[in-house]
Tab-separated table of C-alpha atoms in Angstrom:
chain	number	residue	atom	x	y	z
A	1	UNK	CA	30.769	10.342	-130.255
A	2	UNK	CA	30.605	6.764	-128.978
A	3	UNK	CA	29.000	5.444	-131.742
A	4	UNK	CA	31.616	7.880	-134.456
A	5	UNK	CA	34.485	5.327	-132.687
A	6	UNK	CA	32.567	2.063	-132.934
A	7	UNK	CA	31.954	2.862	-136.515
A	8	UNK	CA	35.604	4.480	-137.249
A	9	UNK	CA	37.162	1.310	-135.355
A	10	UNK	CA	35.106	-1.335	-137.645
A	11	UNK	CA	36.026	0.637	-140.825
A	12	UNK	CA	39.804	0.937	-139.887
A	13	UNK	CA	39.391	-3.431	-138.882
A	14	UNK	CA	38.136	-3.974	-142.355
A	15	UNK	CA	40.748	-1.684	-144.178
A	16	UNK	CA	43.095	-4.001	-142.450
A	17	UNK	CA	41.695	-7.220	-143.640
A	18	UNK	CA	40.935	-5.777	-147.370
A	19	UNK	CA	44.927	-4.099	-147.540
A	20	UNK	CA	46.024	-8.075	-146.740
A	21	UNK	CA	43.666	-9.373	-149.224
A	22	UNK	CA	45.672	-6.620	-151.800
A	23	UNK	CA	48.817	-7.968	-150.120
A	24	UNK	CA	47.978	-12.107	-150.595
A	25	UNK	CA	46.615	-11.521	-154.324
A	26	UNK	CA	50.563	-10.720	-155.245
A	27	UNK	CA	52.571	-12.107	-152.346
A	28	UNK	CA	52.360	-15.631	-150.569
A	29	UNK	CA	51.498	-15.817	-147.352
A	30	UNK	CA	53.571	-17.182	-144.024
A	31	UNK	CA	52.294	-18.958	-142.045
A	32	UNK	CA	48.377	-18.466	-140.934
A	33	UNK	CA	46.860	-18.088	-137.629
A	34	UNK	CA	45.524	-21.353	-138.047
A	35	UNK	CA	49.024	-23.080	-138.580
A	36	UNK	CA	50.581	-20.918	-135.739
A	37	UNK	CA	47.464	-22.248	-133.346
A	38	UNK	CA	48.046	-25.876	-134.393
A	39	UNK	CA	52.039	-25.588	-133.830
A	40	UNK	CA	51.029	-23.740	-129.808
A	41	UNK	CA	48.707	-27.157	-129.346
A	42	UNK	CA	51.700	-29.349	-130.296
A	43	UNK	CA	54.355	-27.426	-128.634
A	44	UNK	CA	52.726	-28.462	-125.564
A	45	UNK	CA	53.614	-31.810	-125.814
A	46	UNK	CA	56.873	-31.871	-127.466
A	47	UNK	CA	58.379	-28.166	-127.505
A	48	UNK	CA	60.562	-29.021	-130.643
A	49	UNK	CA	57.860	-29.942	-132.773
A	50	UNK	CA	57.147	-28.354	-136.107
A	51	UNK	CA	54.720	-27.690	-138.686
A	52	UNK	CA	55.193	-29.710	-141.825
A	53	UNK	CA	54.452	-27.081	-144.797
A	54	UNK	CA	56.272	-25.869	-148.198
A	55	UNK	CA	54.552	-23.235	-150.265
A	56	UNK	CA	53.986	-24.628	-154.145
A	57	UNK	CA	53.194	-22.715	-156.998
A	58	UNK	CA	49.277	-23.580	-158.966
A	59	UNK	CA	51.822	-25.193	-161.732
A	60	UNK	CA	53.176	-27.537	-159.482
A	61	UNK	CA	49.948	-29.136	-158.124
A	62	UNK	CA	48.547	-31.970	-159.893
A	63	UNK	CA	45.079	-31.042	-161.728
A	64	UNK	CA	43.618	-34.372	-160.332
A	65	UNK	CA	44.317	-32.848	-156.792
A	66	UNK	CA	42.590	-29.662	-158.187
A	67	UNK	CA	39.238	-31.319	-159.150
A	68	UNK	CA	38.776	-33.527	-156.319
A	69	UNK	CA	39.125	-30.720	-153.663
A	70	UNK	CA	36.822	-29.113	-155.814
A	71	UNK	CA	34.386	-31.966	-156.515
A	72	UNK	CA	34.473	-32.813	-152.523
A	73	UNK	CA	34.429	-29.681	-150.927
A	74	UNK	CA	33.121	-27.286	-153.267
A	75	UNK	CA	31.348	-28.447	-156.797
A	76	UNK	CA	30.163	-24.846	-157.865
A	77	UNK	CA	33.291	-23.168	-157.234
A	78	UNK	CA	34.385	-21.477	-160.290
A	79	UNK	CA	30.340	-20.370	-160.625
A	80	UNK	CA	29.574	-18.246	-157.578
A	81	UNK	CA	30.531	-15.082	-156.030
A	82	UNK	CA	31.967	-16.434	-152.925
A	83	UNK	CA	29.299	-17.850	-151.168
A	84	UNK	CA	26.998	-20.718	-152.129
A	85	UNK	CA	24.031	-19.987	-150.429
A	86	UNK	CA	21.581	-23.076	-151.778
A	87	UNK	CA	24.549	-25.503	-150.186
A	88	UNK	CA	24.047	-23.470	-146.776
A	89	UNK	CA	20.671	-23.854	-147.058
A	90	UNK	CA	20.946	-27.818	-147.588
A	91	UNK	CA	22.937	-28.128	-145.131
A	92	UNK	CA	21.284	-26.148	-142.815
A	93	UNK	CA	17.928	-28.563	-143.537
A	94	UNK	CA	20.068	-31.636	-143.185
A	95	UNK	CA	21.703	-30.248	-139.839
A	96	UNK	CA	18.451	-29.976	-138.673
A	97	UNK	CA	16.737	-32.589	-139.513
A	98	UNK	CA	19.625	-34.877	-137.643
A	99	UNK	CA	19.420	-32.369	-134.620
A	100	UNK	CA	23.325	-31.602	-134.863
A	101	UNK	CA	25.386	-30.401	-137.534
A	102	UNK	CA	26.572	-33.169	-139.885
A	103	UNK	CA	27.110	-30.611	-142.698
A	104	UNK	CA	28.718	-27.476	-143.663
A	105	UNK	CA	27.906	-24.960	-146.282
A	106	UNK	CA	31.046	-23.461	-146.105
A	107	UNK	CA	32.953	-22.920	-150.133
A	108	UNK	CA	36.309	-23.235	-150.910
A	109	UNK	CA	36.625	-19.050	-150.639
A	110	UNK	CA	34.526	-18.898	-147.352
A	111	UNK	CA	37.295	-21.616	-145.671
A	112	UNK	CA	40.273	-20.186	-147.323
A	113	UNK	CA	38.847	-16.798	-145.490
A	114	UNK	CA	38.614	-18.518	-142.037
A	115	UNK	CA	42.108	-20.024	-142.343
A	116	UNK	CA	43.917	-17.106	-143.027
A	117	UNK	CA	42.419	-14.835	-140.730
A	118	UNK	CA	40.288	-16.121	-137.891
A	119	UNK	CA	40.232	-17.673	-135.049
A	120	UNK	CA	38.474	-21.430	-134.563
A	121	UNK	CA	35.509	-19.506	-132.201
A	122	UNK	CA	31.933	-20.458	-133.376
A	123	UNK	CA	29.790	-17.321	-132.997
A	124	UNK	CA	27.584	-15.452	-135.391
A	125	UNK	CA	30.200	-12.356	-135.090
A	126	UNK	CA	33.054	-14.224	-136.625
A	127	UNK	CA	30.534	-15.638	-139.193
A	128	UNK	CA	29.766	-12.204	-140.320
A	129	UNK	CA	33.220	-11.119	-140.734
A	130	UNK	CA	33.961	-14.635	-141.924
A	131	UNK	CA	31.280	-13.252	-145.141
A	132	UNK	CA	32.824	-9.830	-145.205
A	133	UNK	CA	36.535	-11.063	-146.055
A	134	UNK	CA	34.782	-13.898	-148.708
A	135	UNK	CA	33.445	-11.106	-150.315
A	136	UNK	CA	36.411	-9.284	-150.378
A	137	UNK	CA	39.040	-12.120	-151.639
A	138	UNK	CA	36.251	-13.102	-154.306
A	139	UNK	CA	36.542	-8.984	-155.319
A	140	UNK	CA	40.252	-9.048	-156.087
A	141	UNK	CA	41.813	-12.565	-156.933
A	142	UNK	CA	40.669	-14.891	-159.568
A	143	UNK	CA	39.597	-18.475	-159.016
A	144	UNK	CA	42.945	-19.674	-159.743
A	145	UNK	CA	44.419	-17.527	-157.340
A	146	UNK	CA	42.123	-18.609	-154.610
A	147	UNK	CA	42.508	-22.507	-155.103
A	148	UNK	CA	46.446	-21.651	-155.117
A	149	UNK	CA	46.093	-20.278	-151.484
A	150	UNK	CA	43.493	-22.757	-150.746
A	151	UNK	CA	45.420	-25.506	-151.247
A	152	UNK	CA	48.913	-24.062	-149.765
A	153	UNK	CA	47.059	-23.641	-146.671
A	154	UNK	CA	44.514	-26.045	-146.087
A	155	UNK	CA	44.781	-28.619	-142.907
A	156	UNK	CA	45.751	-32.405	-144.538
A	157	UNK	CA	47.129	-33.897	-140.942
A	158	UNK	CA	48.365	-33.552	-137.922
A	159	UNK	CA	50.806	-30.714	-137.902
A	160	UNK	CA	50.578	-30.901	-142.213
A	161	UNK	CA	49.629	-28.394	-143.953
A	162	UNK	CA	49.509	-27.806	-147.576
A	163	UNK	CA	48.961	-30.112	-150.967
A	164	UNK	CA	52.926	-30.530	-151.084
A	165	UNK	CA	53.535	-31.627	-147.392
A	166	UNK	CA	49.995	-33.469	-147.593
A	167	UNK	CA	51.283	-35.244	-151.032
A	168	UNK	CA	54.775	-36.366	-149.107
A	169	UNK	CA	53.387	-37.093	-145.538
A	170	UNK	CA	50.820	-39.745	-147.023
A	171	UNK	CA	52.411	-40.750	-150.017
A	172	UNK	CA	56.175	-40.058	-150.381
A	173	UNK	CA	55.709	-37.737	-153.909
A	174	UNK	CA	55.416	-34.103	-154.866
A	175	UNK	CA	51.946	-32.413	-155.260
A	176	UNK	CA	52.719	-32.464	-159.022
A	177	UNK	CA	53.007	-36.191	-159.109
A	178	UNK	CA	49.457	-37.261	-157.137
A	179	UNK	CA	47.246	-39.772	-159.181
A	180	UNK	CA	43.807	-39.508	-159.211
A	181	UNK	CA	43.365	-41.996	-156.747
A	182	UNK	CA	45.892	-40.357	-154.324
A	183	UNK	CA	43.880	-36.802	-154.753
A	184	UNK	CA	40.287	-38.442	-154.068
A	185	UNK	CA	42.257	-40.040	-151.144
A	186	UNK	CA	43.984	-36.271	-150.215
A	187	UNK	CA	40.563	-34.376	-151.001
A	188	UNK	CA	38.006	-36.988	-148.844
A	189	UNK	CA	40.293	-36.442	-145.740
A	190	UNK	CA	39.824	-32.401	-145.464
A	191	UNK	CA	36.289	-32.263	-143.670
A	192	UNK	CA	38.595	-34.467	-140.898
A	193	UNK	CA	42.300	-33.951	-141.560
A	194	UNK	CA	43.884	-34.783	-138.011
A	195	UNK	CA	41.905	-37.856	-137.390
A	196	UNK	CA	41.821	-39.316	-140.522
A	197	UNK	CA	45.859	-38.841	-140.625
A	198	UNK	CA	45.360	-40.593	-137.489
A	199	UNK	CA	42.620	-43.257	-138.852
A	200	UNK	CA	43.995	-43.763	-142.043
A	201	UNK	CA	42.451	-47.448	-142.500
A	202	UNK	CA	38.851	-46.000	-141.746
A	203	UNK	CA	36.171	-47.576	-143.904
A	204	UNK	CA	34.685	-44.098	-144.016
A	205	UNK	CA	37.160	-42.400	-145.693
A	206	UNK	CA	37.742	-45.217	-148.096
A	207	UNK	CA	33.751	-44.640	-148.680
A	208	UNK	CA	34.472	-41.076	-149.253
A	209	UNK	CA	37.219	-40.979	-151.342
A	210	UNK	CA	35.446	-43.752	-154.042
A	211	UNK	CA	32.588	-41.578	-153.743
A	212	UNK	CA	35.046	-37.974	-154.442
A	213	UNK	CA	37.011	-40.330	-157.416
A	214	UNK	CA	33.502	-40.626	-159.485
A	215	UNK	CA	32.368	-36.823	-158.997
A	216	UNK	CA	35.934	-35.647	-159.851
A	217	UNK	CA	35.715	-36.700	-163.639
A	218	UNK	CA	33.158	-33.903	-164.297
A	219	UNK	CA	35.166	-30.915	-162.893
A	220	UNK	CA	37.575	-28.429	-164.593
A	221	UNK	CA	39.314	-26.739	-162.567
A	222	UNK	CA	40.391	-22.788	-163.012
């Protein structure tokens, strides 16, 4: 009977997660766990803080911003099934090789996953269900739907979330109006968000972002 309920309880977690997949592929989403976390950190130091995020449409974000998030975080996006598994296994040789992790193999699906559902907790559980729900937004949206989230929702500084508040915090335009400059910029601070927002003369991320602005060319976006 014990083991009916552990199985019952997992199926009726999963329905959950899959129903909200249904529910994102047609509706936007509010704000994520991970933006609700973020606002709780900074709350405790100023109680009238607040996030700095306004949902934009996939129209309304420029395409250079498109293929330099692509190019930097996730060059065979629009050819796998959710999960890149030769990047995880380069990275997983370069992590070890350095004795500490210096590189993810996460994709653009696998993060957008993470961000809209889970909690920041490193442990081979989450992982799995981190898979599971990749698998499942990969099943019902298209790759333009998933970039649209992706960038609506990704982490671009402290307390800024999203290509449109990332575009106006750093820059003073709309996501439509980024050069390709300003994208490779945008796209080389993700892996790092808060402290290059707070670092924003590093030589790194200068290095970065040349290196993003010549891979960037060769992308097409969905």
């Amino acid at each position: 009977m014990a083991v009916v309920l552990a199985i019952t309880a997992v199926l009726a977690v999963q329905l959950w997660f899959f129903a909200h997949v249904l529910w994102w592929n047609a509706f936007d989403p509010g704000p994520t766990p991970f933006m609700k976390r973020e606002l709780a950190r900074l709350r405790e130091t100023d109680a009238r803080r607040q996030l700095q995020q306004r949902w934009v449409p996939y129209e309304q974000i420029s395409r250079h911003l498109k293929r330099a998030v692509i190019a930097s975080e996730d060059a065979n996006f629009t050819g796998h099934d959710g999960v890149d598994w030769d990047a995880i296994e380069r990275a997983w040789e370069q992590n070890q090789r350095r004795g500490r992790v210096v590189r993810g193999g996460s994709t653009i699906t696998m993060q957008l996953a993470k961000n809209l559902f889970l909690s920041g907790e490193r442990s081979y559980l989450r992982k799995g269900q981190e898979l599971v729900i990749t698998y499942m937004i990969e099943t019902v949206m298209t790759k333009r739907r998933i970039l649209e989230l992706y960038l609506n929702v990704a982490e671009w500084g402290i307390g800024v979330f999203g290509a449109e508040a990332g575009a106006r915090h750093y820059f003073g335009v709309s996501a439509a109006q980024l050069g390709p400059w300003q994208a490779a910029r945008m796209a080389a601070m993700l892996p790092r968000p808060r402290y290059y927002d707070a670092n924003r003369g590093s030589a790194a991320l200068a290095r970065r972002a040349a290196i993003v602005g010549r891979w960037m060319g060769s992308v097409d976006p969905p």
